[in-house]
PDB file of C-alpha atoms and ligand atoms in Angstrom:
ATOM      1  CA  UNK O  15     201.573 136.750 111.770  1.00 86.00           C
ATOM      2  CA  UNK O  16     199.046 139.193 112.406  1.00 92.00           C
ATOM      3  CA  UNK O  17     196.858 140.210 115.522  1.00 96.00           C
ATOM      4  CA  UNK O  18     193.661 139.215 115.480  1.00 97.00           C
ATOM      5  CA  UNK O  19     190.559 138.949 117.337  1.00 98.00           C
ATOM      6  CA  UNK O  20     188.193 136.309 118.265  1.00 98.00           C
ATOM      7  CA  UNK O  21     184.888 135.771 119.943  1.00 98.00           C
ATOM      8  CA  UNK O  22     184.589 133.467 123.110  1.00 99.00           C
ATOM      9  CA  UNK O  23     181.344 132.133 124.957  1.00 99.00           C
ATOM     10  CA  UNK O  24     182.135 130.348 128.406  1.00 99.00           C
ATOM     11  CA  UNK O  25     179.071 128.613 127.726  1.00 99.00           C
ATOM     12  CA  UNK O  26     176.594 128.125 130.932  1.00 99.00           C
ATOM     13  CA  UNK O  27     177.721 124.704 132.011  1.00 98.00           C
ATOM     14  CA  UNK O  28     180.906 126.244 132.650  1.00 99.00           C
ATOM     15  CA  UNK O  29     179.600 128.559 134.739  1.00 99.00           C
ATOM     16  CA  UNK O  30     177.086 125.966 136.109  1.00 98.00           C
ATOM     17  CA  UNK O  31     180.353 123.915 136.731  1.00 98.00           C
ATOM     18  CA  UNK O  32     182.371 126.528 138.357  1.00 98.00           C
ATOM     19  CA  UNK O  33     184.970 126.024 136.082  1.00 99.00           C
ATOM     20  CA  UNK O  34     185.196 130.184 134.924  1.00 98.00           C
ATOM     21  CA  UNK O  35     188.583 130.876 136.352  1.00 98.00           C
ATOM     22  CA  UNK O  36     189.953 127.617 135.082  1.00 98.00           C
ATOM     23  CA  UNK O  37     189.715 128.076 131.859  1.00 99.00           C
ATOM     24  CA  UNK O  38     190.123 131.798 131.888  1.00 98.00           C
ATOM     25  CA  UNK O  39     193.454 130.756 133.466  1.00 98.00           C
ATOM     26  CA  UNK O  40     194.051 128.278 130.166  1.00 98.00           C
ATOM     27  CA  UNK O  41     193.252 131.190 127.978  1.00 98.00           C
ATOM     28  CA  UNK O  42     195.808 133.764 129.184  1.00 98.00           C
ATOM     29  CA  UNK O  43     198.120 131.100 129.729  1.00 98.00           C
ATOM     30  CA  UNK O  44     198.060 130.182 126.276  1.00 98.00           C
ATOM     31  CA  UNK O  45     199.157 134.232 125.788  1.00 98.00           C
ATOM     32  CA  UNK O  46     195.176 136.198 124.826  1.00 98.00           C
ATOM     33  CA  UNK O  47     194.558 139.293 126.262  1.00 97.00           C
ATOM     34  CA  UNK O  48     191.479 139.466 127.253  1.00 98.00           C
ATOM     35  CA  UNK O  49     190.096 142.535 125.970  1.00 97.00           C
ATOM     36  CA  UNK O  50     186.286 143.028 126.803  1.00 98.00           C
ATOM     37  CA  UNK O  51     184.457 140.773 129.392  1.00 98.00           C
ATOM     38  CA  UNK O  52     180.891 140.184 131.005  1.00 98.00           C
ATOM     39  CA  UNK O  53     178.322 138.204 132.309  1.00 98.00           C
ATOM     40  CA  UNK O  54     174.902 137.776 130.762  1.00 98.00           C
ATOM     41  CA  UNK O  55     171.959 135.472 130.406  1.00 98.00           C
ATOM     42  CA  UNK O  56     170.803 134.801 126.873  1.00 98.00           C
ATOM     43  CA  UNK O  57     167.319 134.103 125.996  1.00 98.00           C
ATOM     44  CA  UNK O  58     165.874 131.508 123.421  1.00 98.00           C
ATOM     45  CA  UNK O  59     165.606 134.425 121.084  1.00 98.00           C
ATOM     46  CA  UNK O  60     168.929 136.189 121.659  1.00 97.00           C
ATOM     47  CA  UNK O  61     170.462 132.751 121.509  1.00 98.00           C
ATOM     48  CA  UNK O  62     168.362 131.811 118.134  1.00 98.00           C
ATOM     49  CA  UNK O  63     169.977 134.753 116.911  1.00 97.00           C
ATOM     50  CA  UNK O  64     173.849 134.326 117.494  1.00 97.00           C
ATOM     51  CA  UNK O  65     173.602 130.618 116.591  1.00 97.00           C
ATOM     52  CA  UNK O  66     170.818 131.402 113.509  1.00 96.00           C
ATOM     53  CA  UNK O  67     173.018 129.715 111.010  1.00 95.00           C
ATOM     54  CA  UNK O  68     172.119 126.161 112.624  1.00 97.00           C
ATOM     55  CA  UNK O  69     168.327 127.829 112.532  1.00 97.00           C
ATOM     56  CA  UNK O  70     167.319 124.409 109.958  1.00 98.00           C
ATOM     57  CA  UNK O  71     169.936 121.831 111.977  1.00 98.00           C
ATOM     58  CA  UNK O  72     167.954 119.253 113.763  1.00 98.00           C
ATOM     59  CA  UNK O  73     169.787 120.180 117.565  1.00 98.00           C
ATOM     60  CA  UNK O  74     168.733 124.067 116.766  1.00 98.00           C
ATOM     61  CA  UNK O  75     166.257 123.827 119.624  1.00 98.00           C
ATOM     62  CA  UNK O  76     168.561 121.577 122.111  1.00 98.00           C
ATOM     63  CA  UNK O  77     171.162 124.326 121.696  1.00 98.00           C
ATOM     64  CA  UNK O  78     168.900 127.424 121.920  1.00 98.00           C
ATOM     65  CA  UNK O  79     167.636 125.845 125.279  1.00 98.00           C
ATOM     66  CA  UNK O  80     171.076 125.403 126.371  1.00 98.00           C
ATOM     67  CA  UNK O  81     172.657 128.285 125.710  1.00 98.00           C
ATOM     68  CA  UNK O  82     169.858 130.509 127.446  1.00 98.00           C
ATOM     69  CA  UNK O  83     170.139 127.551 130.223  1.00 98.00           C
ATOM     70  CA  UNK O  84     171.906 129.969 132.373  1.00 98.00           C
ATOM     71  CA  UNK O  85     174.610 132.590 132.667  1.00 98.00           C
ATOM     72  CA  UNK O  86     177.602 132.818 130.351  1.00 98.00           C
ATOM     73  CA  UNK O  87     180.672 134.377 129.706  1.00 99.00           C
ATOM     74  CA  UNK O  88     180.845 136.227 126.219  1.00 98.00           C
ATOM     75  CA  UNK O  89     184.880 137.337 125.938  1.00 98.00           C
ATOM     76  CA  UNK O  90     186.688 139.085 123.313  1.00 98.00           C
ATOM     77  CA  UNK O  91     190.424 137.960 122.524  1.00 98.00           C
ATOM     78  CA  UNK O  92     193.564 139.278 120.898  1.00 97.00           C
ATOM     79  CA  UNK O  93     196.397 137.533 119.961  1.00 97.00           C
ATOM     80  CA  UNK O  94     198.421 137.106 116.503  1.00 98.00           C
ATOM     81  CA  UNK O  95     196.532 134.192 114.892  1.00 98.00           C
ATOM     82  CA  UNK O  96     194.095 134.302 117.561  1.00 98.00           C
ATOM     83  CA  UNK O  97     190.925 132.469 115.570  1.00 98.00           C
ATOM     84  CA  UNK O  98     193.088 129.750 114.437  1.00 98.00           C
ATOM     85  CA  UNK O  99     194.991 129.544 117.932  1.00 98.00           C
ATOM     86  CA  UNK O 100     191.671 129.229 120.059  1.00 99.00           C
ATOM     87  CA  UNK O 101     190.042 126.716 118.148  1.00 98.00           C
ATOM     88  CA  UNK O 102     193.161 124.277 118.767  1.00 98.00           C
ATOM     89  CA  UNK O 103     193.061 125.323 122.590  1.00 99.00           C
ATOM     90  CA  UNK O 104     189.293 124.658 122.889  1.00 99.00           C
ATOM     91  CA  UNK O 105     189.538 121.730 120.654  1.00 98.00           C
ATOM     92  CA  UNK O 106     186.808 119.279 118.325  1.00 98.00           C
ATOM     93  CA  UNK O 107     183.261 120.709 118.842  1.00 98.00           C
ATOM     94  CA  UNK O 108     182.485 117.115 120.281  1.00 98.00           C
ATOM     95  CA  UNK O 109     184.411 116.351 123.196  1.00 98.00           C
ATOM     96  CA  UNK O 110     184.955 112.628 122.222  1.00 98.00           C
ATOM     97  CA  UNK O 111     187.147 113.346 119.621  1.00 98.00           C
ATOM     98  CA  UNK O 112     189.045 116.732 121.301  1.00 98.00           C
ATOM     99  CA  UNK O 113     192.739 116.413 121.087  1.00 98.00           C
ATOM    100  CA  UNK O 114     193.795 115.162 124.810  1.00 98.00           C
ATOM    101  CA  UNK O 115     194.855 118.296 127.104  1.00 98.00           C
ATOM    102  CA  UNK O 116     192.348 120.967 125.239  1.00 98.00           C
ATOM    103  CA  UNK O 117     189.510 122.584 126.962  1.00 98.00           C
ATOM    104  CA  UNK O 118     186.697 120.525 125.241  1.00 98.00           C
ATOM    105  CA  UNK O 119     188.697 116.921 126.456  1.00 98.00           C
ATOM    106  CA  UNK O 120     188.958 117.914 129.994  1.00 98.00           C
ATOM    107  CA  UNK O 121     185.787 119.564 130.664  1.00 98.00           C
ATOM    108  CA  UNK O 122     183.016 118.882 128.207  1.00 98.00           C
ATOM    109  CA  UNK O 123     180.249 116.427 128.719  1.00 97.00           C
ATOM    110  CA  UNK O 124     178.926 115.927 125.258  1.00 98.00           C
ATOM    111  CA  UNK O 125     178.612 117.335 121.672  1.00 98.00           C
ATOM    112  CA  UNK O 126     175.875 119.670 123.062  1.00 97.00           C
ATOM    113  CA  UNK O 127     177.372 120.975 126.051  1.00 98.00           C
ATOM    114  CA  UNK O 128     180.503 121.581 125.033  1.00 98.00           C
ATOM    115  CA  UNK O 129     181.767 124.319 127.722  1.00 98.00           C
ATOM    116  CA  UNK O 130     183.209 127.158 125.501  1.00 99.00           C
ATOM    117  CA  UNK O 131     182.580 128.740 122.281  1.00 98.00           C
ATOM    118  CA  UNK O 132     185.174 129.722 119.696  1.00 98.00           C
ATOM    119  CA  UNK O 133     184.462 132.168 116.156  1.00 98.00           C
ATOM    120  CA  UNK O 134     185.379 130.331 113.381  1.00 98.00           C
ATOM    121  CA  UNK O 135     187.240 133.299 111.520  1.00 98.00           C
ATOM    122  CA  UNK O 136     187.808 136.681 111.970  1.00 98.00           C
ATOM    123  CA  UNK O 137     185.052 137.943 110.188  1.00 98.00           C
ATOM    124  CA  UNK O 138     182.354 135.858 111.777  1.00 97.00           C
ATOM    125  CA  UNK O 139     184.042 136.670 115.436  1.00 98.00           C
ATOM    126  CA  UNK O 140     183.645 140.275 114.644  1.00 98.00           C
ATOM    127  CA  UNK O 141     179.793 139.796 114.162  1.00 97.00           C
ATOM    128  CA  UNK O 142     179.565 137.732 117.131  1.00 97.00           C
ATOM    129  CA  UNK O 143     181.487 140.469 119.000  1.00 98.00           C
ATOM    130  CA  UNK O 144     178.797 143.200 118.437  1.00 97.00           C
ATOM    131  CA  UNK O 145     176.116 140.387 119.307  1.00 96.00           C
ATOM    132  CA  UNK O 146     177.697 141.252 122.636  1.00 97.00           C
ATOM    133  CA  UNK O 147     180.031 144.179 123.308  1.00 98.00           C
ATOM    134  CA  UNK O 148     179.127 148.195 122.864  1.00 97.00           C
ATOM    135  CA  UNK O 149     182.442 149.466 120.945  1.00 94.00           C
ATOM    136  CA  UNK O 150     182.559 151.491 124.463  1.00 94.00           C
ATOM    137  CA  UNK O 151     182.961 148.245 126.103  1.00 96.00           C
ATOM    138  CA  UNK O 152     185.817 147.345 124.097  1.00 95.00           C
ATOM    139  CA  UNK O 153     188.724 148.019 126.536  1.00 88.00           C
ATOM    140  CA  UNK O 154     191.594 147.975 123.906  1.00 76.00           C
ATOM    141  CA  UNK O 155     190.071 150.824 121.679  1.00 70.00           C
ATOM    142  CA  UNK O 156     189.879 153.230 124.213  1.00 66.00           C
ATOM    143  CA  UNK O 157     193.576 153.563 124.556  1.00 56.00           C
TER     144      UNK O 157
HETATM  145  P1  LIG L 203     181.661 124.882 117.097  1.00 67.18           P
HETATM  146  O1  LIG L 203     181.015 125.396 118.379  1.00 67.18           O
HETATM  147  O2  LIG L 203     182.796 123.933 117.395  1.00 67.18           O
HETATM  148  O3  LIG L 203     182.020 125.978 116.120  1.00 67.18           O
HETATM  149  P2  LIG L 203     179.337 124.288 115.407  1.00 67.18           P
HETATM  150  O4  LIG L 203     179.367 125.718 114.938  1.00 67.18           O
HETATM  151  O5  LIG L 203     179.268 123.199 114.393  1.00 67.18           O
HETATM  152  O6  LIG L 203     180.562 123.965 116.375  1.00 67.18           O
HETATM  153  O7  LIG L 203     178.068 124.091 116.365  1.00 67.18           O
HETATM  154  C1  LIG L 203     177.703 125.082 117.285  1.00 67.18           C
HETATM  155  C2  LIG L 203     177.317 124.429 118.595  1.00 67.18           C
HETATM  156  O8  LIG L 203     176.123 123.659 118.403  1.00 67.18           O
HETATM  157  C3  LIG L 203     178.335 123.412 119.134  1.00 67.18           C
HETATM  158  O9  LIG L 203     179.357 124.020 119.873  1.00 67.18           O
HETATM  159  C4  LIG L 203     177.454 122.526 119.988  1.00 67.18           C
HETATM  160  O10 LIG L 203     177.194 123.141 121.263  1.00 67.18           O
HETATM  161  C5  LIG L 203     176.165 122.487 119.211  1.00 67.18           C
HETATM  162  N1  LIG L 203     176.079 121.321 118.309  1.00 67.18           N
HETATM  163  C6  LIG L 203     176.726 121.144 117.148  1.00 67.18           C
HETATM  164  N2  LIG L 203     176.414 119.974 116.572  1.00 67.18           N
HETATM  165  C7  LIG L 203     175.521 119.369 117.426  1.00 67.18           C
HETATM  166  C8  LIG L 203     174.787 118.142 117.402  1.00 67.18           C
HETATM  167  N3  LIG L 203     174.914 117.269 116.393  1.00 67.18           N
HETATM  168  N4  LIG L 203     173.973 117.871 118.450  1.00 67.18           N
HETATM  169  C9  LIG L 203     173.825 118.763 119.466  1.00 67.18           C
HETATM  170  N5  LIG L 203     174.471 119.940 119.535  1.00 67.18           N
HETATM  171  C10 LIG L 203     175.307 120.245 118.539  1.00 67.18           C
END
């Protein structure tokens, strides 16, 4: 299987909830490497941005507010399979129907807030990744 990477948010009600190193913990456990990290605010614009492809959805505004709600955690990943792998840890986008033990089940409080963001393919995580991350920020391609 080959390495890939993927594109994390700990979203702000994780941070709002204390719950960084816990699910930090839960991601190395489940064998990433964490390979660029840092904290930020978003704004409604900056947000609007990473999430424009919901721009015509009906909760575009609800999540905009949200995500620029507070700080969060923007992370990039590496692992073989790594998009595929994340999106079973994290689990279903809404909470209610998150396999029991993933990070959505145990932490989330609704479809909205839904603690952690995880790229849906490699392509679209590489995107997200510049949203965030200077290639000098990029710990693993300085080696
Ligand atoms: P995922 O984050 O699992 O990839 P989507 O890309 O479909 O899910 O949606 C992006 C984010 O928008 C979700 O994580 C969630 O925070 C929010 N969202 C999605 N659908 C809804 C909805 N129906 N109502 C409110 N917020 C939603």
């Amino acid at each position: 299987m080959a390495v890939e990477r993927t594109l994390t948010i700990l979203k702000p009600d994780c941070v709002r909830k204390n719950l960084i190193g816990e699910v930090i913990r839960r991601i190395q456990e489940a064998g990433f490497k964490i390979i660029a990290m840092k904290m930020t605010r978003l704004t409604k614009d900056t947000a609007g941005g990473f999430y424009a492809v919901h721009r015509e959805r009906p909760f575009y505004g609800e999540l905009t507010d949200f995500m620029s709600s507070g700080a969060c955690v923007p992370m990039i990943l590496e692992k073989e399979n790594a998009v595929e792998d994340f999106r079973k840890l994290i689990g279903a986008t809404n909470p209610a129907e998150a396999a029991e033990g993933t990070i959505r089940k145990d932490f989330a409080d609704s479809l909205g807030e839904n603690i952690i963001h995880g790229a849906d393919s490699v392509e679209n995580g590489k995107i997200e990744a510049a949203y965030f991350f200077a290639e000098s920020e990029v710990v693993a391609n300085k080696a």
